[in-house]
């Protein structure tokens, strides 16, 4: 659908989802996403122009719709309701073809995105929101499991329940998000019925990630098995978590984005071979 080499889409990141980082994801074969609200409206157009110089591969723009009453990350809190349409029109004028919306109801934006002939991917945490997004005409729906970093919903299911149930209930292509950080997670998501896989925490320690070296080192050493970590990730309140998801535990070092994605895809290929897949065929061995 997107013309990318791999069925991978980059997550939205307040503060970190910047142009150069998104370009590295596109150049590595996935769909790089610029988190639009990281830029002031006046600077947004020049970032899109920059992106087109950094990659000739497909990419998109995220518009995170801040839920009313939810205290959010500072980098995004400058945006008014009307501003979203300003970002949208700038991106449409610059020829952007894919938009992801997230965090809250975004039908008003989706309508304009589709009217402009672009793809609208909506990300949500609950199946009932996914059903509403399908009714509203989203071209793909990202479902975030409770394993994920970012905004949490107290009624969220796991990635496994989200995707397998969504596969029964939706006709729209599904993108799996939440806790995916290696080849097995990637293949597992496709096995559950996802057409695409969203990478969030897993890519934040790459060399191209704008996080500082110190922060990346701290993330790489994070103990995802501790009770304190578990409490912070699965807090079950309507707010964002302040830790990365356990997808980070699959990262052993700060690799380049290309190395991380190629390794994941190579390993997925090896696993498929070990299961008996060769090319388009499967050979079952006893
Ligand atoms: C540092 C950070 C910032 C994030 N900021 C946003 C955001 O601004 N908007 C959004 O929709 N999701 C945001 N998310 C959530 C991700 O887009 C994605 O849904 C999540 O990372 C997927 O789960 P994973 O981390 O297990 O891969 C953020 C996640 C992290 C780790």
PDB file of C-alpha atoms and ligand atoms in Angstrom, residues 11-16 35 62 64 73 76 101-103 123 144 147-151 177-180 198-202 204 219 243-247, ligand 1:
ATOM      1  CA  UNK A  11       5.892   5.460  15.673  1.00  0.00           C
ATOM      2  CA  UNK A  12       5.110   9.074  16.536  1.00  0.00           C
ATOM      3  CA  UNK A  13       7.399  10.557  19.162  1.00  0.00           C
ATOM      4  CA  UNK A  14       6.826  13.841  20.958  1.00  0.00           C
ATOM      5  CA  UNK A  15      10.185  15.595  20.982  1.00  0.00           C
ATOM      6  CA  UNK A  16      12.054  12.807  19.181  1.00  0.00           C
ATOM      7  CA  UNK A  35       5.782  13.920  14.241  1.00  0.00           C
ATOM      8  CA  UNK A  62       1.817  12.290  12.274  1.00  0.00           C
ATOM      9  CA  UNK A  64      -1.148  13.674  17.538  1.00  0.00           C
ATOM     10  CA  UNK A  73       4.341  16.133  26.917  1.00  0.00           C
ATOM     11  CA  UNK A  76       3.217  19.218  21.840  1.00  0.00           C
ATOM     12  CA  UNK A 101      -3.374  10.550  13.530  1.00  0.00           C
ATOM     13  CA  UNK A 102      -3.261   9.369  17.108  1.00  0.00           C
ATOM     14  CA  UNK A 103      -4.094   9.698  20.789  1.00  0.00           C
ATOM     15  CA  UNK A 123      -3.849   4.879  15.812  1.00  0.00           C
ATOM     16  CA  UNK A 144      -1.639  -0.192  20.451  1.00  0.00           C
ATOM     17  CA  UNK A 147       2.718  -3.285  26.343  1.00  0.00           C
ATOM     18  CA  UNK A 148       3.367  -0.044  24.483  1.00  0.00           C
ATOM     19  CA  UNK A 149       5.041   3.114  25.601  1.00  0.00           C
ATOM     20  CA  UNK A 150       3.169   6.418  25.167  1.00  0.00           C
ATOM     21  CA  UNK A 151      -0.431   7.207  26.061  1.00  0.00           C
ATOM     22  CA  UNK A 177       1.960  -1.602  17.920  1.00  0.00           C
ATOM     23  CA  UNK A 178       3.166  -2.263  21.422  1.00  0.00           C
ATOM     24  CA  UNK A 179       6.152  -4.214  22.623  1.00  0.00           C
ATOM     25  CA  UNK A 180       7.532  -5.196  19.225  1.00  0.00           C
ATOM     26  CA  UNK A 198       4.829  -0.149  14.163  1.00  0.00           C
ATOM     27  CA  UNK A 199       8.227   0.284  15.811  1.00  0.00           C
ATOM     28  CA  UNK A 200       8.436   2.690  18.734  1.00  0.00           C
ATOM     29  CA  UNK A 201      10.739   2.070  21.710  1.00  0.00           C
ATOM     30  CA  UNK A 202      12.823  -0.398  19.690  1.00  0.00           C
ATOM     31  CA  UNK A 204      14.973   4.975  20.069  1.00  0.00           C
ATOM     32  CA  UNK A 219      17.709   2.837  28.101  1.00  0.00           C
ATOM     33  CA  UNK A 243       9.273   4.480  30.510  1.00  0.00           C
ATOM     34  CA  UNK A 244       9.980   2.884  27.150  1.00  0.00           C
ATOM     35  CA  UNK A 245       8.267  -0.404  26.421  1.00  0.00           C
ATOM     36  CA  UNK A 246      10.045  -3.700  27.016  1.00  0.00           C
ATOM     37  CA  UNK A 247      10.749  -3.815  23.251  1.00  0.00           C
TER      38      UNK A 247
HETATM   39  C1  LIG B   1       9.312   8.890  23.831  1.00  0.00           C
HETATM   40  C2  LIG B   1       7.983   8.544  23.217  1.00  0.00           C
HETATM   41  C3  LIG B   1       7.174   9.571  22.760  1.00  0.00           C
HETATM   42  C4  LIG B   1       5.931   9.270  22.188  1.00  0.00           C
HETATM   43  N1  LIG B   1       5.166  10.284  21.719  1.00  0.00           N
HETATM   44  C5  LIG B   1       4.005  10.007  21.075  1.00  0.00           C
HETATM   45  C6  LIG B   1       3.254  11.051  20.482  1.00  0.00           C
HETATM   46  O1  LIG B   1       3.598  12.218  20.556  1.00  0.00           O
HETATM   47  N2  LIG B   1       2.112  10.715  19.828  1.00  0.00           N
HETATM   48  C7  LIG B   1       1.691   9.424  19.724  1.00  0.00           C
HETATM   49  O2  LIG B   1       0.659   9.174  19.112  1.00  0.00           O
HETATM   50  N3  LIG B   1       2.379   8.418  20.280  1.00  0.00           N
HETATM   51  C8  LIG B   1       3.538   8.685  20.936  1.00  0.00           C
HETATM   52  N4  LIG B   1       4.268   7.659  21.465  1.00  0.00           N
HETATM   53  C9  LIG B   1       3.788   6.270  21.301  1.00  0.00           C
HETATM   54  C10 LIG B   1       4.361   5.657  20.037  1.00  0.00           C
HETATM   55  O3  LIG B   1       3.968   6.390  18.899  1.00  0.00           O
HETATM   56  C11 LIG B   1       3.921   4.194  19.848  1.00  0.00           C
HETATM   57  O4  LIG B   1       2.528   4.074  19.883  1.00  0.00           O
HETATM   58  C12 LIG B   1       4.527   3.285  20.892  1.00  0.00           C
HETATM   59  O5  LIG B   1       5.873   3.627  21.129  1.00  0.00           O
HETATM   60  C13 LIG B   1       4.457   1.843  20.398  1.00  0.00           C
HETATM   61  O6  LIG B   1       4.864   0.967  21.403  1.00  0.00           O
HETATM   62  P1  LIG B   1       6.380   0.458  21.573  1.00  0.00           P
HETATM   63  O7  LIG B   1       7.124   1.580  22.203  1.00  0.00           O
HETATM   64  O8  LIG B   1       6.249  -0.726  22.445  1.00  0.00           O
HETATM   65  O9  LIG B   1       6.912   0.119  20.205  1.00  0.00           O
HETATM   66  C14 LIG B   1       5.495   7.908  22.072  1.00  0.00           C
HETATM   67  C15 LIG B   1       6.340   6.904  22.531  1.00  0.00           C
HETATM   68  C16 LIG B   1       7.566   7.201  23.108  1.00  0.00           C
HETATM   69  C17 LIG B   1       8.435   6.065  23.567  1.00  0.00           C
END
